[in-house]
Amino acid sequence: IKPTRCLVEEKQRYLKIQQEDETVYVAYFTINSIVGELDFPSSEIFYYQQQQFTFPIDTSMNVEIVANRKALSTVRNKKKELKDLDNHAWQSDNETSSNVAEALESVNELETNLDQSKESMYKLSYVVRVSANDLDELKRRCNEVKDFYDDLSVKLVRPFGD
């Protein structure tokens, strides 16, 4: 597909790409969250998942290295935000939600790890592209891709309008 020779219509959840001889529908997913931890070996799914499907998918992975000092600063700012949420709940005689409590625990662990190891942190951007010749097939393929990642505790989302 050559973008200069296509008519691209942006819909809320997909792109409609028209060429002279065919129309293709395309949807994009990004990682919303990874529940738990991906163990190695077996986290190679990010490299080999194309082999799991009977249709082609494209993936784009961008990794940014965040220096230790900047990573610690970011983690400590997030820790302050979470403590503020915790204090606000306590002051209003409510219990802190389990999400906030778990996030605080994770942030403390990450801060300790970064402080002791002096290692950099990595920021990952991961996009999955699914395409089909009609909307019904696109929906079926999107569901299959989402289910595959769900089984591996990776939650994908289809952004609206992006």
C-alpha positions in Angstrom: 0.0 0.0 0.0 1.4 3.4 -1.0 -0.3 6.1 1.1 0.0 8.7 -1.6 -2.1 6.5 -3.9 -4.8 5.8 -1.3 -7.9 7.5 0.1 -7.7 7.1 3.9 -10.9 7.6 5.9 -10.5 7.8 9.7 -13.3 6.1 11.6 -13.5 5.9 15.4 -12.1 2.4 15.7 -10.5 1.7 12.4 -9.1 3.2 9.2 -10.7 2.5 5.8 -8.0 2.5 3.1 -9.2 2.6 -0.5 -7.0 2.0 -3.5 -8.1 1.7 -7.1 -8.6 -2.1 -7.0 -9.3 -2.8 -3.3 -10.4 -1.6 0.1 -8.7 -2.6 3.3 -9.9 -2.0 6.9 -7.2 -1.5 9.6 -7.3 -1.4 13.4 -4.6 -0.7 15.9 -4.1 -2.0 19.4 -1.8 -0.8 22.2 -0.9 -2.4 25.5 -3.0 -1.1 28.3 -1.5 -3.2 31.0 0.4 -6.4 31.7 -1.2 -8.2 34.6 1.6 -9.8 36.7 5.0 -10.4 35.3 6.1 -11.9 32.0 8.6 -14.7 32.8 11.6 -15.5 30.7 11.6 -17.7 28.8 8.1 -17.4 27.4 7.8 -13.6 27.1 9.0 -14.0 23.5 5.4 -13.5 22.5 6.3 -9.9 21.5 8.5 -11.3 18.8 6.8 -14.5 17.6 3.1 -13.9 18.0 2.7 -13.5 14.2 3.1 -17.3 14.0 0.0 -17.8 16.1 -2.5 -16.4 13.6 -3.8 -17.6 10.2 -3.8 -14.0 9.0 -1.0 -11.5 8.9 -0.5 -8.9 11.7 2.1 -6.2 12.1 3.7 -5.1 15.3 5.8 -2.1 16.1 7.9 -1.9 19.2 9.8 1.2 20.3 12.0 1.0 23.4 13.3 4.1 25.1 16.0 3.9 27.7 15.3 6.1 30.7 18.5 6.9 32.7 18.5 5.8 36.4 18.3 9.3 37.8 15.3 10.3 35.6 13.6 6.9 36.3 14.0 7.4 40.1 12.6 10.9 39.8 9.5 9.6 37.8 9.0 6.8 40.3 9.2 9.1 43.3 6.7 11.5 41.8 4.3 8.6 41.2 4.9 7.5 44.8 3.9 11.0 46.0 0.7 10.9 43.9 -0.2 7.6 45.3 0.5 8.7 48.9 -1.7 11.7 48.3 -4.5 9.4 47.2 -4.0 7.2 50.2 -4.0 10.3 52.6 -7.1 11.7 50.9 -8.9 8.4 51.5 -7.8 8.2 55.1 -8.9 11.9 55.8 -12.3 11.2 54.3 -12.7 8.1 56.5 -12.6 5.8 53.5 -10.4 2.8 52.9 -7.7 3.0 50.3 -8.7 1.0 47.2 -6.7 -2.2 46.6 -5.4 -0.7 43.3 -3.8 2.2 45.1 -2.4 -0.1 47.8 -0.9 -2.5 45.2 0.5 0.4 43.2 2.2 1.8 46.3 3.7 -1.6 47.0 4.9 -1.9 43.4 6.3 1.7 43.4 8.2 1.1 46.6 9.7 -2.1 45.2 10.7 -0.4 42.0 12.2 2.5 43.8 14.3 0.2 46.0 15.4 -1.8 43.0 16.4 1.3 40.9 18.1 2.8 43.9 20.2 -0.3 44.7 21.0 -1.4 41.1 21.6 2.0 39.5 20.3 0.5 36.3 18.3 2.3 33.7 14.6 1.7 33.1 13.0 1.0 29.7 9.8 2.6 28.4 8.1 0.4 25.8 5.6 1.4 23.2 4.0 -1.6 21.5 1.4 -1.4 18.7 -0.4 -4.2 16.9 -1.9 -3.6 13.5 -4.7 -5.9 12.2 -6.2 -5.6 8.7 -8.9 -7.3 6.7 -10.9 -6.9 3.5 -14.2 -6.2 5.2 -15.5 -5.0 8.6 -16.8 -8.4 9.8 -13.5 -10.1 9.2 -11.7 -7.2 10.9 -13.9 -7.6 13.9 -13.2 -11.4 14.0 -9.5 -10.9 13.7 -9.4 -8.2 16.3 -11.2 -10.4 18.8 -8.8 -13.3 18.0 -5.8 -11.1 18.6 -7.2 -9.6 21.8 -8.1 -13.1 23.1 -4.5 -14.3 22.4 -3.0 -11.5 24.4 -5.6 -11.8 27.2 -4.6 -15.5 27.6 -1.0 -14.2 28.3 -2.2 -11.6 30.8 -1.5 -8.7 28.4 -4.5 -6.3 28.1 -4.8 -4.6 24.7 -7.0 -1.6 23.9 -8.2 -0.1 20.7 -7.9 3.6 21.1 -10.9 5.8 20.0 -10.1 8.3 17.2 -6.3 7.9 17.4 
